[in-house]
Coordinates of C-alpha atoms and ligand atoms in Angstrom, one line a residue:
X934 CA 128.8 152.7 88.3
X935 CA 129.3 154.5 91.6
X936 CA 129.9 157.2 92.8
X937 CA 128.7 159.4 90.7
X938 CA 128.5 163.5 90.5
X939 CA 125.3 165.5 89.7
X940 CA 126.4 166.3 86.4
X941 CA 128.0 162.5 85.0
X942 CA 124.4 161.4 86.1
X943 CA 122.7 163.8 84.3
X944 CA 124.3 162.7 81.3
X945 CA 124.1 159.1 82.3
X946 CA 119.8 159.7 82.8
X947 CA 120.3 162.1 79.1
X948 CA 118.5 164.9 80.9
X949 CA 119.3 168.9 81.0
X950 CA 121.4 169.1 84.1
X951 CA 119.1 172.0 85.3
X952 CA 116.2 169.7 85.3
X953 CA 118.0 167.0 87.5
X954 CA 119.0 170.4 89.7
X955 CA 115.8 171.3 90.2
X956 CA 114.4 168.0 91.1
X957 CA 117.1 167.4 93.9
X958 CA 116.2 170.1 95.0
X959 CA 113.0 168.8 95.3
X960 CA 114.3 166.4 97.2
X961 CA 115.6 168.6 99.8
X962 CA 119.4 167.5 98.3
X963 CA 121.4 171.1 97.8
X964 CA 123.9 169.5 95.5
X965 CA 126.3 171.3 93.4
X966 CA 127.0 169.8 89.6
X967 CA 130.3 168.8 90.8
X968 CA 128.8 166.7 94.0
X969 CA 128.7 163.1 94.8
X970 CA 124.8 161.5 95.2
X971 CA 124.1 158.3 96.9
X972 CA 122.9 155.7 95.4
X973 CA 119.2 156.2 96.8
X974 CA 119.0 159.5 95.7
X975 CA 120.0 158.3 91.8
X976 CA 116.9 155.9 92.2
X977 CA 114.3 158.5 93.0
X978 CA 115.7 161.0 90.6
X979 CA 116.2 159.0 87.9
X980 CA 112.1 157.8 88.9
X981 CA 110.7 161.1 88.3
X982 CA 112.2 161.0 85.2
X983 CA 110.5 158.1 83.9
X984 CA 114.1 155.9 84.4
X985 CA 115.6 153.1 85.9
X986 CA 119.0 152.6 87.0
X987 CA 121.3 149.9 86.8
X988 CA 123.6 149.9 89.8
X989 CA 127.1 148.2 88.6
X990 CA 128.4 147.0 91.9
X991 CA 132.5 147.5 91.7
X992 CA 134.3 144.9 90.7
X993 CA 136.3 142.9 93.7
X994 CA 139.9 143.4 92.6
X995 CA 141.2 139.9 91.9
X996 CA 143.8 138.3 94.2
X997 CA 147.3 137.4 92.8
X998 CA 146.3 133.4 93.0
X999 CA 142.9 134.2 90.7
X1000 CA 144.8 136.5 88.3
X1001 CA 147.5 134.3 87.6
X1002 CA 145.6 131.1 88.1
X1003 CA 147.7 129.7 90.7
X1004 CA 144.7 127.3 92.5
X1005 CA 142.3 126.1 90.8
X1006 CA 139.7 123.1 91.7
X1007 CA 141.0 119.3 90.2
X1008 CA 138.6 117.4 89.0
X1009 CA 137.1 114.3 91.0
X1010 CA 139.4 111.9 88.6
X1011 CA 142.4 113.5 88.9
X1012 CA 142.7 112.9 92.6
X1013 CA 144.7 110.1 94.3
X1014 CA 145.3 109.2 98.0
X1015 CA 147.3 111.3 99.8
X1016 CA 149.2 110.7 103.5
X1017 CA 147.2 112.5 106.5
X1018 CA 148.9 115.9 107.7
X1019 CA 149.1 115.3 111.6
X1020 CA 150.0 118.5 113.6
X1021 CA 150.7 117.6 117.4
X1022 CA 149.8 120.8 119.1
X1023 CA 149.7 121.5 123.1
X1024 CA 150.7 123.1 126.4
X1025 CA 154.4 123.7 126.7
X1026 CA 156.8 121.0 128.1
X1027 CA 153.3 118.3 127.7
X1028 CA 155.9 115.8 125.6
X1029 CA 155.0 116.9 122.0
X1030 CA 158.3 116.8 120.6
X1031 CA 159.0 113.6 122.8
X1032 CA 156.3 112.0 121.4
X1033 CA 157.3 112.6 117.5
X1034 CA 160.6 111.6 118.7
X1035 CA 159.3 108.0 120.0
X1036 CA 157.2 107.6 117.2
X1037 CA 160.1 108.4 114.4
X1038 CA 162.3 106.3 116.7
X1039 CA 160.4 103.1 116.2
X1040 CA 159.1 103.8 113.0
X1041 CA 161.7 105.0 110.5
X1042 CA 163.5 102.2 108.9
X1043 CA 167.2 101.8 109.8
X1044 CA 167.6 101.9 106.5
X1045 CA 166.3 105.0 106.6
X1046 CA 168.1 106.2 109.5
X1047 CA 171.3 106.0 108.1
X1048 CA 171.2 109.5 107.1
X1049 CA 171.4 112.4 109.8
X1050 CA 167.6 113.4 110.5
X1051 CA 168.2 117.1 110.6
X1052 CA 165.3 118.9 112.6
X1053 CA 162.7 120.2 110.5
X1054 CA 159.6 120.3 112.2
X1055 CA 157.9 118.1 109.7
X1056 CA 158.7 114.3 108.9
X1057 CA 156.9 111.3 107.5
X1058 CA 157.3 107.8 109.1
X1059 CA 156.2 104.5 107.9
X1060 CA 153.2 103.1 109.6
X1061 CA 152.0 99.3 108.5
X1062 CA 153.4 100.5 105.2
X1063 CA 151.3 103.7 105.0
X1064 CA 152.6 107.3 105.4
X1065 CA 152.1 109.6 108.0
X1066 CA 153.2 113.0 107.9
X1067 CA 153.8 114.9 111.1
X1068 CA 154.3 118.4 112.5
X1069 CA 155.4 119.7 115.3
X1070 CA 154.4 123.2 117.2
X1071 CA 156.0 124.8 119.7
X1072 CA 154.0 125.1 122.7
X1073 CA 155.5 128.1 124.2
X1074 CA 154.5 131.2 122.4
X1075 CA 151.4 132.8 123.3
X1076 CA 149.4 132.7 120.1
X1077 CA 151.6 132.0 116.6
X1078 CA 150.0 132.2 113.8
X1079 CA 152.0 129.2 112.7
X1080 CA 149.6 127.2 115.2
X1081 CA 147.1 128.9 113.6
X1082 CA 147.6 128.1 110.2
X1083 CA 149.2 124.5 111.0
X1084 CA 145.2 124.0 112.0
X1085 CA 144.4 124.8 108.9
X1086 CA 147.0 122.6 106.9
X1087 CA 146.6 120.0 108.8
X1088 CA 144.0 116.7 108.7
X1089 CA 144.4 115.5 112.4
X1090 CA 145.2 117.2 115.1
X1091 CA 146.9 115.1 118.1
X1092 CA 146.8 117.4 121.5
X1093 CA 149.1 116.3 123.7
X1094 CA 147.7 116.7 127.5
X1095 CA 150.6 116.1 130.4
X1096 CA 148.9 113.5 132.7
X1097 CA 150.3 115.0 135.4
X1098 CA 149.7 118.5 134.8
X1099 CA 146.3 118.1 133.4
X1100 CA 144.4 120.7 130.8
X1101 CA 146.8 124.4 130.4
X1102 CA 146.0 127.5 128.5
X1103 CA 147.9 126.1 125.7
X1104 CA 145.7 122.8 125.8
X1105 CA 142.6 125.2 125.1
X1106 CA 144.1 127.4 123.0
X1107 CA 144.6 124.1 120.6
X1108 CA 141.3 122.9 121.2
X1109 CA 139.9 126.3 119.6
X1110 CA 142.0 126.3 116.9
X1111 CA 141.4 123.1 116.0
X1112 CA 137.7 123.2 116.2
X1113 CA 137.3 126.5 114.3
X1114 CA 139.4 124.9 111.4
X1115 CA 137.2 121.8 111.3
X1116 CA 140.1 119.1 112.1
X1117 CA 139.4 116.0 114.2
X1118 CA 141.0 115.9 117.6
X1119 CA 143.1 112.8 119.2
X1120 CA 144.1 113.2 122.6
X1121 CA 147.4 111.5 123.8
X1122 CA 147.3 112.1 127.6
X1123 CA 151.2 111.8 128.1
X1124 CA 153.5 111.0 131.2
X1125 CA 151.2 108.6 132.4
X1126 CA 154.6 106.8 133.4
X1127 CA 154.6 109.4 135.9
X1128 CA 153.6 108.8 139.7
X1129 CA 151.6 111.8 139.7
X1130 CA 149.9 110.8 136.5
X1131 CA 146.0 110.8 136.8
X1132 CA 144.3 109.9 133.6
X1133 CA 140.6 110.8 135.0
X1134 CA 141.4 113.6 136.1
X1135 CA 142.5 115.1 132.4
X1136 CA 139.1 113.1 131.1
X1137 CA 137.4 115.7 133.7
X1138 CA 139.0 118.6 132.7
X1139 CA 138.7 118.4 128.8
X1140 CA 134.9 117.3 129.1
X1141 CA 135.1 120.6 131.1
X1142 CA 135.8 121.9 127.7
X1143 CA 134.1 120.3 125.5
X1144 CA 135.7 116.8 124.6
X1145 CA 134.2 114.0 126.4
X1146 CA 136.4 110.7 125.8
X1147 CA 135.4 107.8 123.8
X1148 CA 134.8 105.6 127.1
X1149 CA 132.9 108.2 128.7
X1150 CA 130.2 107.9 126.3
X1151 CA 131.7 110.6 124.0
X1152 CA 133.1 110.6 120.6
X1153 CA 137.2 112.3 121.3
X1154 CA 139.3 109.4 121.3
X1155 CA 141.9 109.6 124.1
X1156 CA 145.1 106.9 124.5
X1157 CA 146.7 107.1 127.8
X1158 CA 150.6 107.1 126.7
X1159 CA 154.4 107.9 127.6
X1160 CA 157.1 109.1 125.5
X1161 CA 159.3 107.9 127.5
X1162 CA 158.0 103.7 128.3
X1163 CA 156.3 104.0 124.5
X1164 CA 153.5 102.6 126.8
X1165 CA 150.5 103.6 124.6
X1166 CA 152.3 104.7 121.6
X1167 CA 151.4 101.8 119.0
X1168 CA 147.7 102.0 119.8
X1169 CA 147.9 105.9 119.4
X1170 CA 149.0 105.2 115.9
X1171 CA 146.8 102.6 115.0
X1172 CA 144.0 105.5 116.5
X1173 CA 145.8 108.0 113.7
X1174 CA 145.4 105.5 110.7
X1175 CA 141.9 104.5 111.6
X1176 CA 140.8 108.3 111.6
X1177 CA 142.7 108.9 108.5
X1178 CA 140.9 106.3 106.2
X1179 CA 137.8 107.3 107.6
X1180 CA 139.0 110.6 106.1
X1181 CA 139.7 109.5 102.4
X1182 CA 142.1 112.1 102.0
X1183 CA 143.1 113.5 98.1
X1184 CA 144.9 115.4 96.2
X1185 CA 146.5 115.8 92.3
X1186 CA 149.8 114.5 92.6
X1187 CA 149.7 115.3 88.6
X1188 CA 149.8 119.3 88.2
X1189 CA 152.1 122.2 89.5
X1190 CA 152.7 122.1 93.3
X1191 CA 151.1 124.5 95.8
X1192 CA 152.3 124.1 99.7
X1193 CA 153.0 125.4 102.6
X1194 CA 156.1 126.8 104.3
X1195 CA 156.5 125.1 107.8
X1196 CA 160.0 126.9 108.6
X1197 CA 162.6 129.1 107.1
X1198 CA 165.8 130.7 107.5
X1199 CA 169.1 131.7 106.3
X1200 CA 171.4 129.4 106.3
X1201 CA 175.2 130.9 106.2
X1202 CA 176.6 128.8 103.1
X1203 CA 173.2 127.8 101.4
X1204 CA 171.2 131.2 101.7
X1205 CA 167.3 131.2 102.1
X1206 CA 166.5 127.6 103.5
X1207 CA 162.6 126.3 103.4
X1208 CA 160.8 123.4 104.7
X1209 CA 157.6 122.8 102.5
X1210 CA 154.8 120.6 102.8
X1211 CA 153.5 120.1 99.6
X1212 CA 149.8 120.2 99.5
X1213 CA 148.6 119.6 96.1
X1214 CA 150.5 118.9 93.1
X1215 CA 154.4 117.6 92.8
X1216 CA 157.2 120.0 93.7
X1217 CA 160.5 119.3 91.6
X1218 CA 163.6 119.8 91.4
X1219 CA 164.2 122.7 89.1
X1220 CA 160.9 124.2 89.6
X1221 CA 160.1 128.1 89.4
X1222 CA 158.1 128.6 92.7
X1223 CA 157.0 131.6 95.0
X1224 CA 156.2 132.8 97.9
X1225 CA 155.2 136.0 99.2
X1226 CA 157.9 138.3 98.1
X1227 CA 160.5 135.4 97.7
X1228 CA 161.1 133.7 94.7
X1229 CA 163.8 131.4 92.6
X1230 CA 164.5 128.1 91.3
X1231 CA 164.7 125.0 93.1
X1232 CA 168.4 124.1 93.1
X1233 CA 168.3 121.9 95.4
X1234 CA 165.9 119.8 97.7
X1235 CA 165.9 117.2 100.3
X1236 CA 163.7 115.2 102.4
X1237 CA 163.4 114.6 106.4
X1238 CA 165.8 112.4 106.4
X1239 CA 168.3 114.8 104.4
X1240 CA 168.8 113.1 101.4
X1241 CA 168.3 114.5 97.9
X1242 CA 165.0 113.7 96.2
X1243 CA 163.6 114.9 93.0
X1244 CA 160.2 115.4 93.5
X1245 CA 157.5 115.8 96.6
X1246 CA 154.1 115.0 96.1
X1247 CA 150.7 115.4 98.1
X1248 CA 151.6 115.8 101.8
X1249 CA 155.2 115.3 101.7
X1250 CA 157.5 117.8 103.5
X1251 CA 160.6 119.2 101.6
X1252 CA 163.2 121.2 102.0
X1253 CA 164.3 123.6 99.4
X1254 CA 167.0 125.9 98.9
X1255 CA 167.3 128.7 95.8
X1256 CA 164.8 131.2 96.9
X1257 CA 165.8 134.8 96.8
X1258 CA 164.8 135.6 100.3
X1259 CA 163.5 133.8 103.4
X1260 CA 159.9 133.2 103.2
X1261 CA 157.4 133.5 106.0
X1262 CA 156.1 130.2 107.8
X1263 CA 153.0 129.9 106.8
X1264 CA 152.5 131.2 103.7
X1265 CA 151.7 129.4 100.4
X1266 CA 154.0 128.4 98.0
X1267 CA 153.6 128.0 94.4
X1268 CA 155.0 126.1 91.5
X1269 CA 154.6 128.4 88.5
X1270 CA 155.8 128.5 84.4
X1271 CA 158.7 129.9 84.4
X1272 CA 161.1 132.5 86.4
X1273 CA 159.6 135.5 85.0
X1274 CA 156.0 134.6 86.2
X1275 CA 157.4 133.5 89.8
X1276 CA 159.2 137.3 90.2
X1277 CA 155.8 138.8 89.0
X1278 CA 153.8 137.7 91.3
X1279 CA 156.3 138.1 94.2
X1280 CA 156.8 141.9 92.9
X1281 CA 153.0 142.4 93.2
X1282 CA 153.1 140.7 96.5
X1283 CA 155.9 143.2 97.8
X1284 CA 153.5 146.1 96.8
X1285 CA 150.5 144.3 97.9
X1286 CA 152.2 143.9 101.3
X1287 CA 153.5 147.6 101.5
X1288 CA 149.7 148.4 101.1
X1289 CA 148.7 146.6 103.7
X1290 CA 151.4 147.7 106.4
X1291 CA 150.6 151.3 105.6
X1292 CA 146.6 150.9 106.7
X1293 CA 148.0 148.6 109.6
X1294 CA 149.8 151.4 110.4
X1295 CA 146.7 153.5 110.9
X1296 CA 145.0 151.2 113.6
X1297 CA 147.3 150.4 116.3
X1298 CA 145.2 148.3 118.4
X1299 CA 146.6 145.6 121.5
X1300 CA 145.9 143.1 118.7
X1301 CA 148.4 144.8 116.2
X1302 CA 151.5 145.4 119.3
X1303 CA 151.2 140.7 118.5
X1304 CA 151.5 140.3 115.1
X1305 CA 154.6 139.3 113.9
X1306 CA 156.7 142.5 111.3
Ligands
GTP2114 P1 157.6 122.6 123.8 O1 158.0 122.2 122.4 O2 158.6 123.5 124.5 O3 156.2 123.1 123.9 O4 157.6 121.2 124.7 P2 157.1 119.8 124.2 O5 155.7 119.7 124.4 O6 157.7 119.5 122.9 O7 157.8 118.9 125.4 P3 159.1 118.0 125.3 O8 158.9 116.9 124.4 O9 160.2 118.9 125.0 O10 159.2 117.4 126.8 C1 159.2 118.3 127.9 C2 159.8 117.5 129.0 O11 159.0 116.5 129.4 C3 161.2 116.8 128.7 O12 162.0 117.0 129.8 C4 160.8 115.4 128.5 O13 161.9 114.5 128.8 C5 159.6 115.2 129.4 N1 158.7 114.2 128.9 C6 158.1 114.1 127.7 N2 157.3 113.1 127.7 C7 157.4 112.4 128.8 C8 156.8 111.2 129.3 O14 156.1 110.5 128.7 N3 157.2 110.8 130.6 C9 158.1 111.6 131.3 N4 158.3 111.1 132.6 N5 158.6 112.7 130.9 C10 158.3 113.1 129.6
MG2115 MG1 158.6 120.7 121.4

């Protein structure tokens, strides 16, 4: 394996060290017994001598999820339908959170309402009798990496456009995320109840940048709506369910959970607080789970709608309370054994993460001044 000095390759080829001496020398390589050859240099040497070598390439250290086999592929059988993951991203003030408010207003049972609906970010409403899980982003800071992961996590992505305000930095920023992660787009041109509203004019702009509309000949499916008529708002969700079964979206509801932490805090009387959207698997009370450097034991766990549940499966938000410190939005989270394994892997993580900081450290870059400590 490499490196290797003069001398541990002489022994390696089984020749006099002298004799390997003399040939670099040959070579026009003044190298001392004690010195480091390159890989070329072994190759010819070990040549003259009648030798081959075999270059052992080092082994890629393993990551925590391999080494404690934390994800691993589910076989075709094992998975089941799962609710889409719908992000709603866009420019600031477009309606995003107006729009998941209309939407949850008309679309969560009274029933279901009953309950305070604490603010989480992340909810799941009834549509036609299928689920439909949504998330909100914030539209206002510059470039989170929550909005960048959230692309990732997510199986639709809804960009709200203000009709009257037309395509922003935001709206592009979305776009690009969206498209690098691979996740179908739905445009909801909002505040069309607005005087200023002009539909076309939005059309113009995002063909501008690269999503021509449905009626324009294209393939991006925009619905003209208001958060504040519901104008719009039924046929945007009928869009949403349509793209999702063309989706046929799975998962294995039947194994130890791994999600995805959509927000966090510390809560005064409850400690470390953590909305999860499960991904694969079922999180339950009582679970052992990680995340990062945070770990602990599910004491407790509620839905959306605040009321205690046992279990979440595929695609269902959570919120959880027992980890030992506040996790980061969006990191993974995982469902593992037992306590000891879950305070493991978040011990390797903390050393893991120290590692990193310290070589972040050495490259200050614009780029770096961003990320989040
Ligand atoms: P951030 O989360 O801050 O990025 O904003 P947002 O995209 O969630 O926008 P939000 O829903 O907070 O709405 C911003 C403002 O626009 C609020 O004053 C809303 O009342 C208003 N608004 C949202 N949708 C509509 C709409 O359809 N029509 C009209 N007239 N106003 C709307
Ligand atoms: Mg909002």
């Amino acid at each position: 394996s490499m490196p290797i000095t003069v001398k541990e390759f002489a022994n390696e080829l089984n020749v006099p060290l002298a004799q390997v001496i003399t040939k670099l020398i040959g070579l026009g390589v003044m190298a001392s017994q004690n010195e480091i050859i390159d890989e070329d240099t072994c190759i010819l040497i070990a040549d003259e001598f009648g030798k081959e070598v075999n270059i052992v390439q080092p082994e890629e250290e393993k990551s925590i999820e391999e080494e404690f086999g934390l994800d691993f592929e589910d076989k075709e059988f094992q998975l089941k339908p799962r609710p889409p993951v719908v992000t709603v991203m866009g420019h600031v003030d477009h309606g995003k959170t107006s729009l998941l408010d209309e939407i949850k207003k008309s679309h969560v049972r009274t029933s279901e309402a009953g309950g305070i609906t604490q603010h989480i970010g992340a909810y799941t409403v009834n549509i036609d009798d299928k689920k439909v899980t949504f998330l909100d982003t914030p539209g206002h800071e510059a470039f989170t990496s929550m909005r960048l992961r959230g692309a990732q996590i997510t199986d639709i992505a809804i960009l709200v456009v203000a009709a009257d305000d037309g395509v922003m930095p935001q709206t592009l920023e979305a776009i690009s995320h969206a498209k690098s992660a691979n996740v179908p787009i739905i445009v909801a041109i909002n505040k069309i109840d607005k005087p200023s509203a002009n539909i076309d004019r939005v059309k113009q702009e995002l063909l501008e940048n690269g999503l021509l509309a449905e009626d324009w000949g294209g393939d991006t499916i925009m619905v003209p709506v208001s958060a504040k008529t519901s104008e719009g708002i039924d046929e945007l969700l009928e869009m949403i369910l349509l793209e999702a079964e063309m989706l046929e979206l799975k998962a294995n509801p039947n194994r130890r959970a791994i999600g995805t932490i959509i927000e966090a805090k510390l809560d005064k009387g409850k400690g470390p607080m953590a909305t999860v959207l499960v991904q694969k698997g079922t999180l339950r009370f009582g679970d052992n789970v990680v995340s990062g450097f945070s770990s602990g034991r599910i004491r407790a766990m509620t839905d959306d709608k605040n009321r205690t549940i046992k279990k979440a499966g595929p695609s269902m938000p959570a919120v959880i309370l027992g980890l030992s410190d506040v996790p980061n939005a969006g990191d993974l989270i995982y469902a593992v054994e037992d306590e000891k394994v879950a305070r493991t892997i978040a011990d390797k993580n903390k050393e893991s993460n120290r590692e990193n900081r310290i070589s972040l450290n050495n490259r200050v870059s614009l780029e770096n001044l961003f990320d989040r400590i």
